[in-house]
Coordinates of C-alpha atoms and ligand atoms in Angstrom, one line a residue:
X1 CA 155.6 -67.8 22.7
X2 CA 152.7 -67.6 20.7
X3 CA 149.1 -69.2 21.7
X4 CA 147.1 -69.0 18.5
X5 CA 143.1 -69.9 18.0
X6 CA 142.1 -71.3 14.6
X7 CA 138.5 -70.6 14.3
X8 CA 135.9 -71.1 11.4
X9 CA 134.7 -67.8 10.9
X10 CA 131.9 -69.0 8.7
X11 CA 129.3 -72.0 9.3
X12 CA 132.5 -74.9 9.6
X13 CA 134.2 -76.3 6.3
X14 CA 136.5 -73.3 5.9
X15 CA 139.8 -75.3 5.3
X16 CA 140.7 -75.0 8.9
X17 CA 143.4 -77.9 8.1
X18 CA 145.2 -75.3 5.5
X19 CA 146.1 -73.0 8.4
X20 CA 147.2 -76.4 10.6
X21 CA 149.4 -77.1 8.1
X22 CA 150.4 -73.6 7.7
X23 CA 151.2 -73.3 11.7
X24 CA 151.1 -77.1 12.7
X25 CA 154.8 -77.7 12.5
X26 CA 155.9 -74.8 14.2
X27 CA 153.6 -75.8 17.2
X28 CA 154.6 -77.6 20.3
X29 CA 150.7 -78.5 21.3
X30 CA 148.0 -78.8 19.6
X31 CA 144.6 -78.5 21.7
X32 CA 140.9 -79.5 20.5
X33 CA 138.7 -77.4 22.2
X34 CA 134.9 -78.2 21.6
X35 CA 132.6 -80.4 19.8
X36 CA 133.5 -83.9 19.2
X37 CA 133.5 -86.3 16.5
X38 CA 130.9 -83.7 14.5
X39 CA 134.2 -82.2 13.0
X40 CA 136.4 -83.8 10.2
X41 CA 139.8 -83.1 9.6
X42 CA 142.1 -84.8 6.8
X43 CA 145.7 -84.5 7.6
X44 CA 148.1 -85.6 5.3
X45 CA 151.5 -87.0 5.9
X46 CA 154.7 -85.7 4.3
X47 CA 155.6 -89.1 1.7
X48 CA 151.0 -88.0 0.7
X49 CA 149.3 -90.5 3.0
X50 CA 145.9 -89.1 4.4
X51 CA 144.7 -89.5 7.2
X52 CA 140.4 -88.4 8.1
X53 CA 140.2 -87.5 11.8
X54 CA 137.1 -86.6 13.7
X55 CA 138.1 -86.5 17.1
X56 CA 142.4 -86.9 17.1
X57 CA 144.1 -83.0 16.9
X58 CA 145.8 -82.3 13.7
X59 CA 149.1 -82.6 15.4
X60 CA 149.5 -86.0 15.5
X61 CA 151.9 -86.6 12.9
X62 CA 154.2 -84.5 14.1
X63 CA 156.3 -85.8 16.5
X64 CA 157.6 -83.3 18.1
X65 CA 153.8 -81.9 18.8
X66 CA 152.2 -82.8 21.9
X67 CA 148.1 -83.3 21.4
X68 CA 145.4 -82.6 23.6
X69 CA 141.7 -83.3 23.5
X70 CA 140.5 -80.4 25.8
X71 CA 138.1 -80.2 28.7
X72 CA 135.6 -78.8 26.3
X73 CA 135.6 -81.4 24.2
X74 CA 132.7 -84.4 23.6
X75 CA 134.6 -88.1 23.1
X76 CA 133.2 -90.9 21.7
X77 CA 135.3 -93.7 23.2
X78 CA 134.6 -96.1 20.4
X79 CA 135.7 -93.6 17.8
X80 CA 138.6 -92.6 19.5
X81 CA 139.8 -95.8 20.0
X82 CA 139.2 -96.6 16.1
X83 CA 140.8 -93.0 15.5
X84 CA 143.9 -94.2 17.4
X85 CA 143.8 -98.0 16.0
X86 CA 143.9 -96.8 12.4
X87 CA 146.9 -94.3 12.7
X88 CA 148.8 -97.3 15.0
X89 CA 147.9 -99.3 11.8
X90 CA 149.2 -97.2 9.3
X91 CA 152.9 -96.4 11.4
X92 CA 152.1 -93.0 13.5
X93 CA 153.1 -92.9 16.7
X94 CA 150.5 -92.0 18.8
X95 CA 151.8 -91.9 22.3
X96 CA 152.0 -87.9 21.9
X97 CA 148.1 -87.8 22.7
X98 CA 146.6 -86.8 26.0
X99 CA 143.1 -86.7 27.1
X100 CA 141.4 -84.0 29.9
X101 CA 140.4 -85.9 32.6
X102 CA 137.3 -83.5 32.8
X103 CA 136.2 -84.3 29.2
X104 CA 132.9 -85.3 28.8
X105 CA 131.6 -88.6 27.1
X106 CA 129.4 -89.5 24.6
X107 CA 127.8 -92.7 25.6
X108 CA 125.7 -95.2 23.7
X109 CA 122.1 -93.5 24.6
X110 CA 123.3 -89.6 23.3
X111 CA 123.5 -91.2 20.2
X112 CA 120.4 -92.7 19.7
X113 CA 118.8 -90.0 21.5
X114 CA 120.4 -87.8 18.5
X115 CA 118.9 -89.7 15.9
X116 CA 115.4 -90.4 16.9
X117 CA 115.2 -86.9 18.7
X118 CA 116.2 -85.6 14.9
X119 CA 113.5 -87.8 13.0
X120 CA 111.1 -86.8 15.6
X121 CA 111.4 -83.0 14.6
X122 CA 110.4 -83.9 11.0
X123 CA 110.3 -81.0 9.0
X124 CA 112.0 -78.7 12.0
X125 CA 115.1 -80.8 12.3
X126 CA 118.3 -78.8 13.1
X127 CA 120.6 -81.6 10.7
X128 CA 123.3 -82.8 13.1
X129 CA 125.5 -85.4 12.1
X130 CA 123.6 -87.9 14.4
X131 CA 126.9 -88.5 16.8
X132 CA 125.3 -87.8 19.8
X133 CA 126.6 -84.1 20.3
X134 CA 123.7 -82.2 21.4
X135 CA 122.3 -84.7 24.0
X136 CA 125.9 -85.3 25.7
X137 CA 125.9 -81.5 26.1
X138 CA 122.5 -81.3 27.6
X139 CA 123.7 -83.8 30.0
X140 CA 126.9 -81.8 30.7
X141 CA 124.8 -78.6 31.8
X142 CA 122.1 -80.7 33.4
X143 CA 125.1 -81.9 35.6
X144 CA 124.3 -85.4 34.4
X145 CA 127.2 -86.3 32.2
X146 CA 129.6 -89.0 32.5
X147 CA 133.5 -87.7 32.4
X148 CA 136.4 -89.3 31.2
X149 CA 137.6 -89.8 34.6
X150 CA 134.6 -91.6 35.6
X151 CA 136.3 -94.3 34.3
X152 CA 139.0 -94.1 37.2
X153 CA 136.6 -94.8 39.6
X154 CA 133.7 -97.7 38.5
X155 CA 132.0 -97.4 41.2
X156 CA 131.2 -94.1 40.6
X157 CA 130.8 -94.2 36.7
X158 CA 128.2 -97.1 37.5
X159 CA 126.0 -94.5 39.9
X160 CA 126.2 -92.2 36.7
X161 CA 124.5 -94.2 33.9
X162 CA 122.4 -95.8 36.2
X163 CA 121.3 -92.6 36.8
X164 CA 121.3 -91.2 33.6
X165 CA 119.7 -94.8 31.9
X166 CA 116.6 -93.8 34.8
X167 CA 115.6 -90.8 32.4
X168 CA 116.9 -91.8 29.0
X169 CA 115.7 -94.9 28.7
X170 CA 112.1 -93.7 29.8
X171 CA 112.5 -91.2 26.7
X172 CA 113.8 -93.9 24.3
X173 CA 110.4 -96.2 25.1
X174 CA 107.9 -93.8 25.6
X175 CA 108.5 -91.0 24.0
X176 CA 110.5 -92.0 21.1
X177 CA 109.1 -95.8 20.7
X178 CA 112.7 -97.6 21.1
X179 CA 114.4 -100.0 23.3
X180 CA 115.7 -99.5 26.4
X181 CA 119.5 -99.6 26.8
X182 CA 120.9 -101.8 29.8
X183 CA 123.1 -99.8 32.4
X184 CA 125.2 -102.9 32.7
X185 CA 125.5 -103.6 29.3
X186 CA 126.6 -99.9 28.9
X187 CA 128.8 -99.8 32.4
X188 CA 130.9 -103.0 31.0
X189 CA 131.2 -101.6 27.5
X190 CA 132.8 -98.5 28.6
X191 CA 135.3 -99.6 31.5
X192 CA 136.9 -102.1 28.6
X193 CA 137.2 -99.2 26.4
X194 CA 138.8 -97.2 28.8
X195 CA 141.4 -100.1 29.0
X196 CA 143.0 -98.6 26.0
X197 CA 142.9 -95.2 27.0
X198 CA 143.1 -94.9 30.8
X199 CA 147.2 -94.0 30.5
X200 CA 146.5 -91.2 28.4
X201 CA 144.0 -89.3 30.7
X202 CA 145.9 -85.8 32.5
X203 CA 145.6 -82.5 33.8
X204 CA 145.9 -81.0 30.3
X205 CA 144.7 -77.5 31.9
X206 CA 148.2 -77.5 33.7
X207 CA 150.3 -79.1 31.2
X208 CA 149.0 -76.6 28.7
X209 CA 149.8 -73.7 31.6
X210 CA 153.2 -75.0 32.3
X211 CA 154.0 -75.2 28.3
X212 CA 152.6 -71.8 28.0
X213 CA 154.8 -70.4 31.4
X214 CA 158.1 -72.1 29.3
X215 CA 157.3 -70.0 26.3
X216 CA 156.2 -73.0 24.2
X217 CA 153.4 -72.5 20.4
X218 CA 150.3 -73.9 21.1
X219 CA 147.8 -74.2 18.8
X220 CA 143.7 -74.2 19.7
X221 CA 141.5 -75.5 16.9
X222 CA 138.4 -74.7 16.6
X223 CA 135.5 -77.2 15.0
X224 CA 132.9 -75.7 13.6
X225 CA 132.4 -72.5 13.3
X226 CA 131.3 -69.4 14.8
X227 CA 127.6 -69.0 13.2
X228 CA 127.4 -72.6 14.3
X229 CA 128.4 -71.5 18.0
X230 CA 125.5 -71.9 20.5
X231 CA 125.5 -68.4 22.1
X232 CA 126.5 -66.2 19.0
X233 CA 125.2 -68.7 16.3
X234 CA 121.6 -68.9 14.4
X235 CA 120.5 -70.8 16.9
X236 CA 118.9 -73.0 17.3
X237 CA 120.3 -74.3 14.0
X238 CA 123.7 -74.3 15.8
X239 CA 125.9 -76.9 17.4
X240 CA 125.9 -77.7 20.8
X241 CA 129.5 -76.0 21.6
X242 CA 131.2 -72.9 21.6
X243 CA 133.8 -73.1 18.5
X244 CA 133.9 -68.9 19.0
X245 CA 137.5 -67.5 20.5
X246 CA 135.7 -67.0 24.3
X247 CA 135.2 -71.2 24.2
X248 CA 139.3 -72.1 23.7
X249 CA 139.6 -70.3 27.2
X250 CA 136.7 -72.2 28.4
X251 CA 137.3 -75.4 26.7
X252 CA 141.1 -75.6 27.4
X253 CA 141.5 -73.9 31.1
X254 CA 144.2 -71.6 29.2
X255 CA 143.4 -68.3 30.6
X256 CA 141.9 -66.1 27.8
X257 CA 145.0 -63.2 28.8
X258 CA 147.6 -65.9 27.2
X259 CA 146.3 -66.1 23.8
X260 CA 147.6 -63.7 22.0
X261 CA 146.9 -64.5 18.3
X262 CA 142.5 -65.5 17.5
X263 CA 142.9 -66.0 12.8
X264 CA 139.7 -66.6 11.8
X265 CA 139.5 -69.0 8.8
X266 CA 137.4 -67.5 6.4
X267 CA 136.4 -69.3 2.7
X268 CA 136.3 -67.0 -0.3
X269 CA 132.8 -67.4 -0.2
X270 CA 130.4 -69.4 1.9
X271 CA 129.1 -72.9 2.8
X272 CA 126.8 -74.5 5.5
X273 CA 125.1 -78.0 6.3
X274 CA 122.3 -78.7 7.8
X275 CA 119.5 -76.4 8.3
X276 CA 119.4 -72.9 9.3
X277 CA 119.1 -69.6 7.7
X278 CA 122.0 -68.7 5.1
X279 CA 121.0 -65.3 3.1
X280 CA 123.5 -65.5 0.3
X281 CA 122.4 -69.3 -0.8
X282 CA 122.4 -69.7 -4.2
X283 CA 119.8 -72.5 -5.4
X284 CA 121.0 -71.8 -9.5
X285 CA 123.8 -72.7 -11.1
X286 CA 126.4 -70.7 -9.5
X287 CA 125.7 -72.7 -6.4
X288 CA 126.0 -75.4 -8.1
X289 CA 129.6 -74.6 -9.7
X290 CA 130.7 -73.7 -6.3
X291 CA 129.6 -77.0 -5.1
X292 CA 131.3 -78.9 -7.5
X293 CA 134.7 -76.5 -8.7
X294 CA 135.2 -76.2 -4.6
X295 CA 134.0 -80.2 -4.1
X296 CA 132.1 -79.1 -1.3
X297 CA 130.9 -82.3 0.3
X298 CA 131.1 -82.7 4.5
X299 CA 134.2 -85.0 5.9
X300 CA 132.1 -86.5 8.6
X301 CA 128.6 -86.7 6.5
X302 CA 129.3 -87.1 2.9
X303 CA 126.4 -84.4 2.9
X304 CA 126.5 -81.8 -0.3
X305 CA 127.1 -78.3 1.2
X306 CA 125.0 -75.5 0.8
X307 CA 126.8 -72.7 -1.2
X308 CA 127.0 -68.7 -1.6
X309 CA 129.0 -66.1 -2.0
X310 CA 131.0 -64.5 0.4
X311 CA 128.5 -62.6 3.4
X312 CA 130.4 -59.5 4.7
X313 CA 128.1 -59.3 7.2
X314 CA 129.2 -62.7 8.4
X315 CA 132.6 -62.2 7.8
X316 CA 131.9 -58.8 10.2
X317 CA 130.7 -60.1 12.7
X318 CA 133.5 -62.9 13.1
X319 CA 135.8 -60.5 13.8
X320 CA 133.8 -58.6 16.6
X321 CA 132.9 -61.4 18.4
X322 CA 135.8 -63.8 18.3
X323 CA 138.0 -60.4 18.4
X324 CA 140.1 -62.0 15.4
X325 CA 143.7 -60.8 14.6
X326 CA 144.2 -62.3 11.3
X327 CA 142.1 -63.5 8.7
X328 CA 143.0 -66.8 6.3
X329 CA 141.4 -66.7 3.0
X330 CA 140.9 -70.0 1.4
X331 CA 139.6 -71.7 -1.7
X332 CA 140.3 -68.5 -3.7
X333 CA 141.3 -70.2 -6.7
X334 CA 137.6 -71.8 -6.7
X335 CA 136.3 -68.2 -7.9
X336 CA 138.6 -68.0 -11.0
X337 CA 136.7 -68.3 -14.3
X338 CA 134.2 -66.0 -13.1
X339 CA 133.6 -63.1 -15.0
X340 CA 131.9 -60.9 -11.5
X341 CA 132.0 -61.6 -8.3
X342 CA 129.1 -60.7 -5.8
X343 CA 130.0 -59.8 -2.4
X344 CA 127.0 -59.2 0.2
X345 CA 127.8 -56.2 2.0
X346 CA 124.3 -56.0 3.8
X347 CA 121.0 -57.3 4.1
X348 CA 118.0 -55.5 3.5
X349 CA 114.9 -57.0 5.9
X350 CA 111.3 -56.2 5.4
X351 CA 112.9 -52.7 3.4
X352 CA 115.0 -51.5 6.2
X353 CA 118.8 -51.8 5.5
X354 CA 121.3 -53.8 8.1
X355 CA 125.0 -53.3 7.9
X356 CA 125.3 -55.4 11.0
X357 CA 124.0 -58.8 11.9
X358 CA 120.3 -58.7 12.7
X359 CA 119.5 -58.7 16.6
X360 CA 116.3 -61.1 16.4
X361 CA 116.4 -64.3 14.3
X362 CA 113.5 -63.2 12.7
X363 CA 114.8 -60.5 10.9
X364 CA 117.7 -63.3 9.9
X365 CA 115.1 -65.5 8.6
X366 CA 114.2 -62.4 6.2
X367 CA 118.0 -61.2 5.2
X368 CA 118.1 -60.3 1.3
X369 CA 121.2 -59.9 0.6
X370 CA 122.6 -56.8 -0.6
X371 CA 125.4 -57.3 -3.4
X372 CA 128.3 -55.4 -4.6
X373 CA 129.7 -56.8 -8.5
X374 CA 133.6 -57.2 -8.3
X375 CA 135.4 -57.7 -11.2
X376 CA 136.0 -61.3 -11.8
X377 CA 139.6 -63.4 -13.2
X378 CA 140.4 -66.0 -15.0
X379 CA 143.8 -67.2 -14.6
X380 CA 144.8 -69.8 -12.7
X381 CA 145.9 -68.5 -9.6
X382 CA 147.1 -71.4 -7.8
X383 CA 150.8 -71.0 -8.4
X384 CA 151.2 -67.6 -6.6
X385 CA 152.9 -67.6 -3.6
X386 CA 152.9 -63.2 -3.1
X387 CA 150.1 -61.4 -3.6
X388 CA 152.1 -59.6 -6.1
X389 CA 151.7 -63.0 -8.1
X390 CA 147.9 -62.5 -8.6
X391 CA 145.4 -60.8 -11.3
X392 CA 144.5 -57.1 -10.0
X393 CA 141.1 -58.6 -9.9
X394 CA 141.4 -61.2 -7.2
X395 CA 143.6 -58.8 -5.2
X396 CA 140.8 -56.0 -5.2
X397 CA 138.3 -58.8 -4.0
X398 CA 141.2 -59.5 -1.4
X399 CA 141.3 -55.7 -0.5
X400 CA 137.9 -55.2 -0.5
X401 CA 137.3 -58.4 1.8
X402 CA 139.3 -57.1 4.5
X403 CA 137.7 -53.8 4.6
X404 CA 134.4 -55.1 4.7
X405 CA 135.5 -57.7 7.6
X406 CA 137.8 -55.2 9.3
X407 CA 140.4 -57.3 10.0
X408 CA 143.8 -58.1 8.3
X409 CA 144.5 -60.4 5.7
X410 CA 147.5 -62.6 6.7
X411 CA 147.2 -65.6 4.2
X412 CA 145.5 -66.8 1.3
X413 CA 144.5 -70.5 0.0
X414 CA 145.1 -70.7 -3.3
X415 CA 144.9 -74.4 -4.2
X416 CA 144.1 -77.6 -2.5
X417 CA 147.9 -78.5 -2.0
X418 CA 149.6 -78.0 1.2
X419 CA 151.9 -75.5 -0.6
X420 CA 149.6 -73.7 -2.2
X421 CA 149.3 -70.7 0.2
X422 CA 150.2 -67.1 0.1
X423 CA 151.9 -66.5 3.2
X424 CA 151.3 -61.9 3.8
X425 CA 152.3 -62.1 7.3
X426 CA 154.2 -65.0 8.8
X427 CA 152.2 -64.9 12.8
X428 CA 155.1 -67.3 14.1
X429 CA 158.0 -65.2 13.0
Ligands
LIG501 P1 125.7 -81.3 15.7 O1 127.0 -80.6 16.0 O2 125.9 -82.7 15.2 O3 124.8 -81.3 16.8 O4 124.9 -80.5 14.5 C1 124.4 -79.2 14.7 C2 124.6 -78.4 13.4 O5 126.0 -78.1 13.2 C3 124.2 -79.1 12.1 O6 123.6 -78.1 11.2 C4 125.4 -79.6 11.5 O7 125.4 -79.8 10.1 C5 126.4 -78.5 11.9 N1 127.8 -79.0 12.0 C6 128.3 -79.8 13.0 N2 129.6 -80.0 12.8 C7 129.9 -79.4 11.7 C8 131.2 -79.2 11.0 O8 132.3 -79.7 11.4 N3 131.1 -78.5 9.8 C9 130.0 -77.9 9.4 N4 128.8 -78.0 10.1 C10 128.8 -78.8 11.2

């Protein structure tokens, strides 16, 4: 039995969907644990169909994979529904798809509460994808959310927005200068959705246990990533969720004692969106060849991604707080063709060296990053399958990786293909 977190151990966009496909079809359950419809996922089926998911786990082609949108999770009904509509559509069987019946949704008002709350900030906006995230979490901990079985009981779910429409729609006209929503409007809207999702709504926290007790894989996957989480993140340029290893307890109800495996997908250098502090950015030309050799461009957005190199600190810090096992390395073939390789092994702030992550944000804000020059490569790496298969070069920057995270090195991405992978330790055997 094996109960495995994936986790960005970056800012998101790490190639989580390598390590599904790595692990995916080995797995009996698949579990979302956080976030919502911020995330993006392409799966692809095995005859090359792709699929872009938001919200669905990545297990859902696979039949033999049962998939579960967590307690932790945010759900759009609307985008679910299309989610679920569009893989009907195109011939996947979708009836292996369960929802927590203490999942939290994101109704019309988070979303345009999102939005305008985001053009309001002006030049101080965090740059969330505008799905309505952040306000259906605020409701969540305000104890004024609306949960997916709320839809069980109308009477009930109608108390709810009524309730909640009494605030938001008092911040939508007067602070924000919109219109109002109606509660009925909103009420009627969401009981028909739930028409089409009512029979999938369970106690995934005991299914999950009783899969676990039979010795069954299950697989957590984080969104995100951990610099994005909203305790150990920059925050407030973080998400509203905790994609970190201590949130798939929280966000599944699997007791943190079963997992036994946390890999913490890392790229071969670095990428964020949206605002926030990032101290290896590059703004030159090397960001730019990052941008386009590693065609970093956000799933959900279409928004260019900020690129660096790789941030040992980061990388560091991953590892201590999500208490990782494994690393996955990915998009290492992007960094072939260069003739060095910087790797930031510390910051220096207002003169005073840091080996470990700043404790105020200010001093984040200030990071310069310290580099080390690693020999670069130039072949094309994206036919090895042992490490034995690659230049010296890209295996010292491998070596010297996981000494500077402090954590071991159990696969590598070494092309966009689902094969192309390096497999050093097979976690599943
Ligand atoms: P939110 O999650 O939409 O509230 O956005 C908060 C921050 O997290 C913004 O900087 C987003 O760009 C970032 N973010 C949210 N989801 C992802 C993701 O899947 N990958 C990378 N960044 C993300």
């Amino acid at each position: 039995m094996t109960v495995m977190v994936l986790i960005g151990a970056q800012w998101g966009d790490e190639g989580k969907g390598k390590a599904t496909d790595l692990y995916g079809e080995r797995m009996q359950w698949v579990v979302r644990y956080q976030g919502g419809n911020n995330a993006g996922h392409t799966v692809v089926r095995p005859d090359g169909q792709k699929f872009a998911l938001h919200l669905v786990p990545s297990g859902i082609l696979s039949p033999q994979v049962t998939n579960v949108i967590g307690n932790g999770v945010v759900i759009d009904p609307g985008v679910l529904l299309g989610e679920i509509a569009e893989l009907e559509d195109r011939g996947v069987d979708t009836s292996n798809l369960m929802i927590s019946a203490d999942a939290h949704l994101i109704m019309p008002y988070h979303v345009a509460i999102d939005k305008v709350a985001e053009r309001y900030l002006g030049s101080s906006k965090i740059g969330t994808t505008g799905r309505g995230i952040g306000p259906c979490y605020q409701d969540k901990i305000a104890r004024m959310g609306v949960r997916v079985q709320d839809v069980l009981d109308p009477s009930i779910l109608a108390q709810k927005v009524e309730a909640a429409l009494d605030v938001k729609n008092q911040m939508l006209v007067k602070i924000y200068n919109r219109k109002g929503l109606d509660p009925q409007a909103v009420i009627d809207a969401v009981l028909d959705q739930a028409e089409a999702f009512k029979h999938r709504i369970a106690d995934t926290r005991l299914k999950l246990d009783q899969a676990v007790d039979r010795g069954e894989n299950v697989l957590l996957e984080g969104g995100q990533g951990t610099l994005l989480d909203v305790d150990h993140g920059t925050y407030p340029f973080v998400t509203s969720s905790s994609p970190t290893a201590g949130g798939a307890a929280t966000g599944s109800g699997i007791g943190p004692t079963r997992i036994t495996t946390v890999v913490g997908i890392l790229k071969a250098y670095t990428t964020r969106v949206g605002s926030g502090p990032f101290p290896t950015e590059l703004l030159d030309a090397s960001g730019e060849y990052l941008r386009e050799t590693g065609h970093e461009r956000g799933v959900t957005t279409g928004r260019a991604r900020r690129c660096g190199w790789f941030d040992a600190v980061v990388a560091r810090y991953s590892t201590r707080v999500n208490g990782l096992t494994d690393l996955f390395i990915t998009k290492l073939d992007v960094l072939s063709s260069l003739s060095t390789v910087p790797v930031c092994v510390g910051y220096d702030v207002d003169g005073v060296r840091f080996d470990e992550m700043p404790m105020t944000q200010t001093a984040f804000h200030h990071a310069k990053p310290i580099y080390e020059e690693l020999p670069g490569w130039s072949e094309d790496i994206t036919g090895a399958r042992t490490l034995a298969d690659l230049p010296a070069n890209a295996r010292r920057y491998l070596d010297r990786l996981e000494e500077l995270a402090g954590c071991r090195i159990s696969a590598v991405g070494v092309g966009p293909g689902q094969n192309e992978t390096i497999v050093v330790n097979d976690l599943l055997a």
